[in-house]
């Protein structure tokens, strides 16, 4: 039990509300583009491409700020989290536009986009290479929704700071758990056993409770 009589799970839930409420009213920066002129191998499938674009935009709307938060739980600051998230979504757009059949084969896109974003964030420092977009992609600069660091509540900052005290594997496990992924999916994604996920979770929760109790 944390100060104020709150459990760790209650604190995390309140933190999520604080983090996500800032982005709730942000307008979407990417137009649907229903009047885009389609050329190349997809020229005869305009309706299919429009539907895929709309599906991608719905995916972006639902997951963008969640992925930013996921990366911050993995130790990234807000700027790095936004940069890596933008690159991951640009990669997904490029895949959907250039190789729609491969994009359609991705069943768990929530897990997939987090893996891509985490790899982007963990890349060694240096100039970031933007993916090559298809000629008809028409993606403008992505406006990153979400709070500025000074707008995060003290509770949110305390949880993020506590997570940064964990090792990288524990950060990843807890980030996936906080986003609602089951242990089996986490194990497959991280290349570890479900028992390892449970062991890491137990130790991480103990460490977080201890750290948050002191804050």
JSON list of N, CA and C in Angstrom, two decimals, residues 145-200:
[
{"chain": "A", "resi": 145, "resn": "UNK", "atom": "N", "xyz": [0.93, 14.02, -30.18]},
{"chain": "A", "resi": 145, "resn": "UNK", "atom": "CA", "xyz": [0.06, 14.38, -29.07]},
{"chain": "A", "resi": 145, "resn": "UNK", "atom": "C", "xyz": [0.67, 13.94, -27.76]},
{"chain": "A", "resi": 146, "resn": "UNK", "atom": "N", "xyz": [0.21, 14.54, -26.69]},
{"chain": "A", "resi": 146, "resn": "UNK", "atom": "CA", "xyz": [0.70, 14.12, -25.38]},
{"chain": "A", "resi": 146, "resn": "UNK", "atom": "C", "xyz": [1.20, 15.28, -24.57]},
{"chain": "A", "resi": 147, "resn": "UNK", "atom": "N", "xyz": [1.39, 15.09, -23.28]},
{"chain": "A", "resi": 147, "resn": "UNK", "atom": "CA", "xyz": [1.76, 16.17, -22.38]},
{"chain": "A", "resi": 147, "resn": "UNK", "atom": "C", "xyz": [3.22, 16.54, -22.48]},
{"chain": "A", "resi": 148, "resn": "UNK", "atom": "N", "xyz": [3.53, 17.77, -22.19]},
{"chain": "A", "resi": 148, "resn": "UNK", "atom": "CA", "xyz": [4.90, 18.18, -22.00]},
{"chain": "A", "resi": 148, "resn": "UNK", "atom": "C", "xyz": [5.36, 17.69, -20.62]},
{"chain": "A", "resi": 149, "resn": "UNK", "atom": "N", "xyz": [6.67, 17.52, -20.41]},
{"chain": "A", "resi": 149, "resn": "UNK", "atom": "CA", "xyz": [7.14, 16.98, -19.13]},
{"chain": "A", "resi": 149, "resn": "UNK", "atom": "C", "xyz": [6.60, 17.74, -17.93]},
{"chain": "A", "resi": 150, "resn": "UNK", "atom": "N", "xyz": [6.50, 19.07, -18.03]},
{"chain": "A", "resi": 150, "resn": "UNK", "atom": "CA", "xyz": [6.03, 19.85, -16.90]},
{"chain": "A", "resi": 150, "resn": "UNK", "atom": "C", "xyz": [4.56, 19.66, -16.61]},
{"chain": "A", "resi": 151, "resn": "UNK", "atom": "N", "xyz": [3.82, 19.06, -17.60]},
{"chain": "A", "resi": 151, "resn": "UNK", "atom": "CA", "xyz": [2.38, 18.86, -17.41]},
{"chain": "A", "resi": 151, "resn": "UNK", "atom": "C", "xyz": [2.05, 17.52, -16.76]},
{"chain": "A", "resi": 152, "resn": "UNK", "atom": "N", "xyz": [3.04, 16.63, -16.63]},
{"chain": "A", "resi": 152, "resn": "UNK", "atom": "CA", "xyz": [2.80, 15.36, -15.99]},
{"chain": "A", "resi": 152, "resn": "UNK", "atom": "C", "xyz": [2.60, 15.57, -14.50]},
{"chain": "A", "resi": 153, "resn": "UNK", "atom": "N", "xyz": [1.67, 14.82, -13.93]},
{"chain": "A", "resi": 153, "resn": "UNK", "atom": "CA", "xyz": [1.43, 14.95, -12.50]},
{"chain": "A", "resi": 153, "resn": "UNK", "atom": "C", "xyz": [2.62, 14.40, -11.73]},
{"chain": "A", "resi": 154, "resn": "UNK", "atom": "N", "xyz": [2.70, 14.79, -10.47]},
{"chain": "A", "resi": 154, "resn": "UNK", "atom": "CA", "xyz": [3.78, 14.29, -9.62]},
{"chain": "A", "resi": 154, "resn": "UNK", "atom": "C", "xyz": [3.69, 12.77, -9.50]},
{"chain": "A", "resi": 155, "resn": "UNK", "atom": "N", "xyz": [2.47, 12.24, -9.48]},
{"chain": "A", "resi": 155, "resn": "UNK", "atom": "CA", "xyz": [2.29, 10.79, -9.38]},
{"chain": "A", "resi": 155, "resn": "UNK", "atom": "C", "xyz": [2.84, 10.09, -10.62]},
{"chain": "A", "resi": 156, "resn": "UNK", "atom": "N", "xyz": [2.53, 10.65, -11.80]},
{"chain": "A", "resi": 156, "resn": "UNK", "atom": "CA", "xyz": [3.04, 10.09, -13.04]},
{"chain": "A", "resi": 156, "resn": "UNK", "atom": "C", "xyz": [4.55, 10.11, -13.06]},
{"chain": "A", "resi": 157, "resn": "UNK", "atom": "N", "xyz": [5.14, 11.22, -12.69]},
{"chain": "A", "resi": 157, "resn": "UNK", "atom": "CA", "xyz": [6.59, 11.35, -12.69]},
{"chain": "A", "resi": 157, "resn": "UNK", "atom": "C", "xyz": [7.22, 10.37, -11.72]},
{"chain": "A", "resi": 158, "resn": "UNK", "atom": "N", "xyz": [6.57, 10.15, -10.58]},
{"chain": "A", "resi": 158, "resn": "UNK", "atom": "CA", "xyz": [7.11, 9.21, -9.59]},
{"chain": "A", "resi": 158, "resn": "UNK", "atom": "C", "xyz": [7.12, 7.79, -10.14]},
{"chain": "A", "resi": 159, "resn": "UNK", "atom": "N", "xyz": [6.03, 7.40, -10.83]},
{"chain": "A", "resi": 159, "resn": "UNK", "atom": "CA", "xyz": [5.96, 6.05, -11.39]},
{"chain": "A", "resi": 159, "resn": "UNK", "atom": "C", "xyz": [7.01, 5.87, -12.48]},
{"chain": "A", "resi": 160, "resn": "UNK", "atom": "N", "xyz": [7.13, 6.87, -13.38]},
{"chain": "A", "resi": 160, "resn": "UNK", "atom": "CA", "xyz": [8.13, 6.77, -14.44]},
{"chain": "A", "resi": 160, "resn": "UNK", "atom": "C", "xyz": [9.54, 6.70, -13.87]},
{"chain": "A", "resi": 161, "resn": "UNK", "atom": "N", "xyz": [9.80, 7.48, -12.84]},
{"chain": "A", "resi": 161, "resn": "UNK", "atom": "CA", "xyz": [11.12, 7.46, -12.22]},
{"chain": "A", "resi": 161, "resn": "UNK", "atom": "C", "xyz": [11.39, 6.10, -11.58]},
{"chain": "A", "resi": 162, "resn": "UNK", "atom": "N", "xyz": [10.38, 5.54, -10.95]},
{"chain": "A", "resi": 162, "resn": "UNK", "atom": "CA", "xyz": [10.54, 4.22, -10.33]},
{"chain": "A", "resi": 162, "resn": "UNK", "atom": "C", "xyz": [10.82, 3.16, -11.39]},
{"chain": "A", "resi": 163, "resn": "UNK", "atom": "N", "xyz": [10.12, 3.24, -12.53]},
{"chain": "A", "resi": 163, "resn": "UNK", "atom": "CA", "xyz": [10.36, 2.29, -13.61]},
{"chain": "A", "resi": 163, "resn": "UNK", "atom": "C", "xyz": [11.77, 2.40, -14.15]},
{"chain": "A", "resi": 164, "resn": "UNK", "atom": "N", "xyz": [12.33, 3.61, -14.19]},
{"chain": "A", "resi": 164, "resn": "UNK", "atom": "CA", "xyz": [13.69, 3.79, -14.69]},
{"chain": "A", "resi": 164, "resn": "UNK", "atom": "C", "xyz": [14.73, 3.14, -13.79]},
{"chain": "A", "resi": 165, "resn": "UNK", "atom": "N", "xyz": [14.35, 2.82, -12.55]},
{"chain": "A", "resi": 165, "resn": "UNK", "atom": "CA", "xyz": [15.26, 2.14, -11.65]},
{"chain": "A", "resi": 165, "resn": "UNK", "atom": "C", "xyz": [15.35, 0.64, -11.89]},
{"chain": "A", "resi": 166, "resn": "UNK", "atom": "N", "xyz": [14.47, 0.11, -12.76]},
{"chain": "A", "resi": 166, "resn": "UNK", "atom": "CA", "xyz": [14.49, -1.31, -13.07]},
{"chain": "A", "resi": 166, "resn": "UNK", "atom": "C", "xyz": [15.48, -1.59, -14.20]},
{"chain": "A", "resi": 167, "resn": "UNK", "atom": "N", "xyz": [15.89, -2.85, -14.34]},
{"chain": "A", "resi": 167, "resn": "UNK", "atom": "CA", "xyz": [16.72, -3.19, -15.49]},
{"chain": "A", "resi": 167, "resn": "UNK", "atom": "C", "xyz": [15.86, -3.20, -16.75]},
{"chain": "A", "resi": 168, "resn": "UNK", "atom": "N", "xyz": [16.51, -3.26, -17.92]},
{"chain": "A", "resi": 168, "resn": "UNK", "atom": "CA", "xyz": [15.79, -3.08, -19.18]},
{"chain": "A", "resi": 168, "resn": "UNK", "atom": "C", "xyz": [14.74, -4.16, -19.41]},
{"chain": "A", "resi": 169, "resn": "UNK", "atom": "N", "xyz": [15.03, -5.40, -19.04]},
{"chain": "A", "resi": 169, "resn": "UNK", "atom": "CA", "xyz": [14.05, -6.45, -19.23]},
{"chain": "A", "resi": 169, "resn": "UNK", "atom": "C", "xyz": [12.83, -6.24, -18.33]},
{"chain": "A", "resi": 170, "resn": "UNK", "atom": "N", "xyz": [13.07, -5.85, -17.10]},
{"chain": "A", "resi": 170, "resn": "UNK", "atom": "CA", "xyz": [11.96, -5.60, -16.18]},
{"chain": "A", "resi": 170, "resn": "UNK", "atom": "C", "xyz": [11.13, -4.41, -16.66]},
{"chain": "A", "resi": 171, "resn": "UNK", "atom": "N", "xyz": [11.78, -3.37, -17.17]},
{"chain": "A", "resi": 171, "resn": "UNK", "atom": "CA", "xyz": [11.05, -2.23, -17.72]},
{"chain": "A", "resi": 171, "resn": "UNK", "atom": "C", "xyz": [10.13, -2.68, -18.85]},
{"chain": "A", "resi": 172, "resn": "UNK", "atom": "N", "xyz": [10.67, -3.51, -19.75]},
{"chain": "A", "resi": 172, "resn": "UNK", "atom": "CA", "xyz": [9.87, -3.96, -20.89]},
{"chain": "A", "resi": 172, "resn": "UNK", "atom": "C", "xyz": [8.69, -4.82, -20.43]},
{"chain": "A", "resi": 173, "resn": "UNK", "atom": "N", "xyz": [8.94, -5.75, -19.52]},
{"chain": "A", "resi": 173, "resn": "UNK", "atom": "CA", "xyz": [7.87, -6.61, -19.02]},
{"chain": "A", "resi": 173, "resn": "UNK", "atom": "C", "xyz": [6.77, -5.77, -18.38]},
{"chain": "A", "resi": 174, "resn": "UNK", "atom": "N", "xyz": [7.14, -4.83, -17.51]},
{"chain": "A", "resi": 174, "resn": "UNK", "atom": "CA", "xyz": [6.14, -4.00, -16.84]},
{"chain": "A", "resi": 174, "resn": "UNK", "atom": "C", "xyz": [5.41, -3.09, -17.83]},
{"chain": "A", "resi": 175, "resn": "UNK", "atom": "N", "xyz": [6.12, -2.58, -18.83]},
{"chain": "A", "resi": 175, "resn": "UNK", "atom": "CA", "xyz": [5.48, -1.72, -19.82]},
{"chain": "A", "resi": 175, "resn": "UNK", "atom": "C", "xyz": [4.41, -2.49, -20.59]},
{"chain": "A", "resi": 176, "resn": "UNK", "atom": "N", "xyz": [4.74, -3.73, -20.98]},
{"chain": "A", "resi": 176, "resn": "UNK", "atom": "CA", "xyz": [3.74, -4.55, -21.68]},
{"chain": "A", "resi": 176, "resn": "UNK", "atom": "C", "xyz": [2.58, -4.91, -20.76]},
{"chain": "A", "resi": 177, "resn": "UNK", "atom": "N", "xyz": [2.87, -5.26, -19.51]},
{"chain": "A", "resi": 177, "resn": "UNK", "atom": "CA", "xyz": [1.80, -5.59, -18.57]},
{"chain": "A", "resi": 177, "resn": "UNK", "atom": "C", "xyz": [0.86, -4.41, -18.36]},
{"chain": "A", "resi": 178, "resn": "UNK", "atom": "N", "xyz": [1.43, -3.21, -18.22]},
{"chain": "A", "resi": 178, "resn": "UNK", "atom": "CA", "xyz": [0.61, -2.03, -17.99]},
{"chain": "A", "resi": 178, "resn": "UNK", "atom": "C", "xyz": [-0.24, -1.68, -19.20]},
{"chain": "A", "resi": 179, "resn": "UNK", "atom": "N", "xyz": [0.16, -2.18, -20.37]},
{"chain": "A", "resi": 179, "resn": "UNK", "atom": "CA", "xyz": [-0.65, -1.98, -21.58]},
{"chain": "A", "resi": 179, "resn": "UNK", "atom": "C", "xyz": [-1.62, -3.13, -21.81]},
{"chain": "A", "resi": 180, "resn": "UNK", "atom": "N", "xyz": [-1.70, -4.05, -20.87]},
{"chain": "A", "resi": 180, "resn": "UNK", "atom": "CA", "xyz": [-2.71, -5.09, -20.94]},
{"chain": "A", "resi": 180, "resn": "UNK", "atom": "C", "xyz": [-2.34, -6.35, -21.70]},
{"chain": "A", "resi": 181, "resn": "UNK", "atom": "N", "xyz": [-1.05, -6.53, -22.02]},
{"chain": "A", "resi": 181, "resn": "UNK", "atom": "CA", "xyz": [-0.64, -7.73, -22.75]},
{"chain": "A", "resi": 181, "resn": "UNK", "atom": "C", "xyz": [-0.52, -8.91, -21.79]},
{"chain": "A", "resi": 182, "resn": "UNK", "atom": "N", "xyz": [-1.01, -10.10, -22.18]},
{"chain": "A", "resi": 182, "resn": "UNK", "atom": "CA", "xyz": [-0.89, -11.28, -21.32]},
{"chain": "A", "resi": 182, "resn": "UNK", "atom": "C", "xyz": [0.54, -11.80, -21.30]},
{"chain": "A", "resi": 183, "resn": "UNK", "atom": "N", "xyz": [0.85, -12.61, -20.29]},
{"chain": "A", "resi": 183, "resn": "UNK", "atom": "CA", "xyz": [2.20, -13.12, -20.11]},
{"chain": "A", "resi": 183, "resn": "UNK", "atom": "C", "xyz": [2.68, -13.91, -21.31]},
{"chain": "A", "resi": 184, "resn": "UNK", "atom": "N", "xyz": [1.79, -14.67, -21.96]},
{"chain": "A", "resi": 184, "resn": "UNK", "atom": "CA", "xyz": [2.19, -15.48, -23.11]},
{"chain": "A", "resi": 184, "resn": "UNK", "atom": "C", "xyz": [2.68, -14.60, -24.26]},
{"chain": "A", "resi": 185, "resn": "UNK", "atom": "N", "xyz": [1.99, -13.50, -24.51]},
{"chain": "A", "resi": 185, "resn": "UNK", "atom": "CA", "xyz": [2.38, -12.58, -25.59]},
{"chain": "A", "resi": 185, "resn": "UNK", "atom": "C", "xyz": [3.69, -11.89, -25.23]},
{"chain": "A", "resi": 186, "resn": "UNK", "atom": "N", "xyz": [3.83, -11.48, -23.97]},
{"chain": "A", "resi": 186, "resn": "UNK", "atom": "CA", "xyz": [5.07, -10.83, -23.54]},
{"chain": "A", "resi": 186, "resn": "UNK", "atom": "C", "xyz": [6.25, -11.77, -23.70]},
{"chain": "A", "resi": 187, "resn": "UNK", "atom": "N", "xyz": [6.06, -13.02, -23.31]},
{"chain": "A", "resi": 187, "resn": "UNK", "atom": "CA", "xyz": [7.14, -14.01, -23.42]},
{"chain": "A", "resi": 187, "resn": "UNK", "atom": "C", "xyz": [7.57, -14.19, -24.87]},
{"chain": "A", "resi": 188, "resn": "UNK", "atom": "N", "xyz": [6.60, -14.33, -25.76]},
{"chain": "A", "resi": 188, "resn": "UNK", "atom": "CA", "xyz": [6.91, -14.50, -27.18]},
{"chain": "A", "resi": 188, "resn": "UNK", "atom": "C", "xyz": [7.61, -13.27, -27.74]},
{"chain": "A", "resi": 189, "resn": "UNK", "atom": "N", "xyz": [7.11, -12.10, -27.38]},
{"chain": "A", "resi": 189, "resn": "UNK", "atom": "CA", "xyz": [7.65, -10.85, -27.91]},
{"chain": "A", "resi": 189, "resn": "UNK", "atom": "C", "xyz": [9.09, -10.63, -27.46]},
{"chain": "A", "resi": 190, "resn": "UNK", "atom": "N", "xyz": [9.37, -10.91, -26.19]},
{"chain": "A", "resi": 190, "resn": "UNK", "atom": "CA", "xyz": [10.70, -10.67, -25.62]},
{"chain": "A", "resi": 190, "resn": "UNK", "atom": "C", "xyz": [11.63, -11.86, -25.76]},
{"chain": "A", "resi": 191, "resn": "UNK", "atom": "N", "xyz": [11.11, -12.99, -26.24]},
{"chain": "A", "resi": 191, "resn": "UNK", "atom": "CA", "xyz": [11.96, -14.16, -26.42]},
{"chain": "A", "resi": 191, "resn": "UNK", "atom": "C", "xyz": [12.37, -14.82, -25.11]},
{"chain": "A", "resi": 192, "resn": "UNK", "atom": "N", "xyz": [11.47, -14.81, -24.13]},
{"chain": "A", "resi": 192, "resn": "UNK", "atom": "CA", "xyz": [11.73, -15.44, -22.84]},
{"chain": "A", "resi": 192, "resn": "UNK", "atom": "C", "xyz": [10.56, -16.38, -22.51]},
{"chain": "A", "resi": 193, "resn": "UNK", "atom": "N", "xyz": [10.69, -17.13, -21.43]},
{"chain": "A", "resi": 193, "resn": "UNK", "atom": "CA", "xyz": [9.61, -18.04, -21.04]},
{"chain": "A", "resi": 193, "resn": "UNK", "atom": "C", "xyz": [8.55, -17.30, -20.23]},
{"chain": "A", "resi": 194, "resn": "UNK", "atom": "N", "xyz": [7.36, -17.89, -20.18]},
{"chain": "A", "resi": 194, "resn": "UNK", "atom": "CA", "xyz": [6.30, -17.31, -19.36]},
{"chain": "A", "resi": 194, "resn": "UNK", "atom": "C", "xyz": [6.70, -17.30, -17.89]},
{"chain": "A", "resi": 195, "resn": "UNK", "atom": "N", "xyz": [7.42, -18.34, -17.46]},
{"chain": "A", "resi": 195, "resn": "UNK", "atom": "CA", "xyz": [7.87, -18.36, -16.07]},
{"chain": "A", "resi": 195, "resn": "UNK", "atom": "C", "xyz": [8.82, -17.19, -15.81]},
{"chain": "A", "resi": 196, "resn": "UNK", "atom": "N", "xyz": [9.67, -16.90, -16.77]},
{"chain": "A", "resi": 196, "resn": "UNK", "atom": "CA", "xyz": [10.57, -15.75, -16.62]},
{"chain": "A", "resi": 196, "resn": "UNK", "atom": "C", "xyz": [9.77, -14.46, -16.52]},
{"chain": "A", "resi": 197, "resn": "UNK", "atom": "N", "xyz": [8.72, -14.35, -17.31]},
{"chain": "A", "resi": 197, "resn": "UNK", "atom": "CA", "xyz": [7.87, -13.17, -17.22]},
{"chain": "A", "resi": 197, "resn": "UNK", "atom": "C", "xyz": [7.28, -13.04, -15.82]},
{"chain": "A", "resi": 198, "resn": "UNK", "atom": "N", "xyz": [6.78, -14.13, -15.28]},
{"chain": "A", "resi": 198, "resn": "UNK", "atom": "CA", "xyz": [6.19, -14.10, -13.94]},
{"chain": "A", "resi": 198, "resn": "UNK", "atom": "C", "xyz": [7.25, -13.75, -12.89]},
{"chain": "A", "resi": 199, "resn": "UNK", "atom": "N", "xyz": [8.44, -14.33, -13.00]},
{"chain": "A", "resi": 199, "resn": "UNK", "atom": "CA", "xyz": [9.51, -14.04, -12.03]},
{"chain": "A", "resi": 199, "resn": "UNK", "atom": "C", "xyz": [9.91, -12.57, -12.09]},
{"chain": "A", "resi": 200, "resn": "UNK", "atom": "N", "xyz": [10.09, -12.06, -13.32]},
{"chain": "A", "resi": 200, "resn": "UNK", "atom": "CA", "xyz": [10.48, -10.66, -13.48]},
{"chain": "A", "resi": 200, "resn": "UNK", "atom": "C", "xyz": [9.39, -9.74, -12.95]}
]
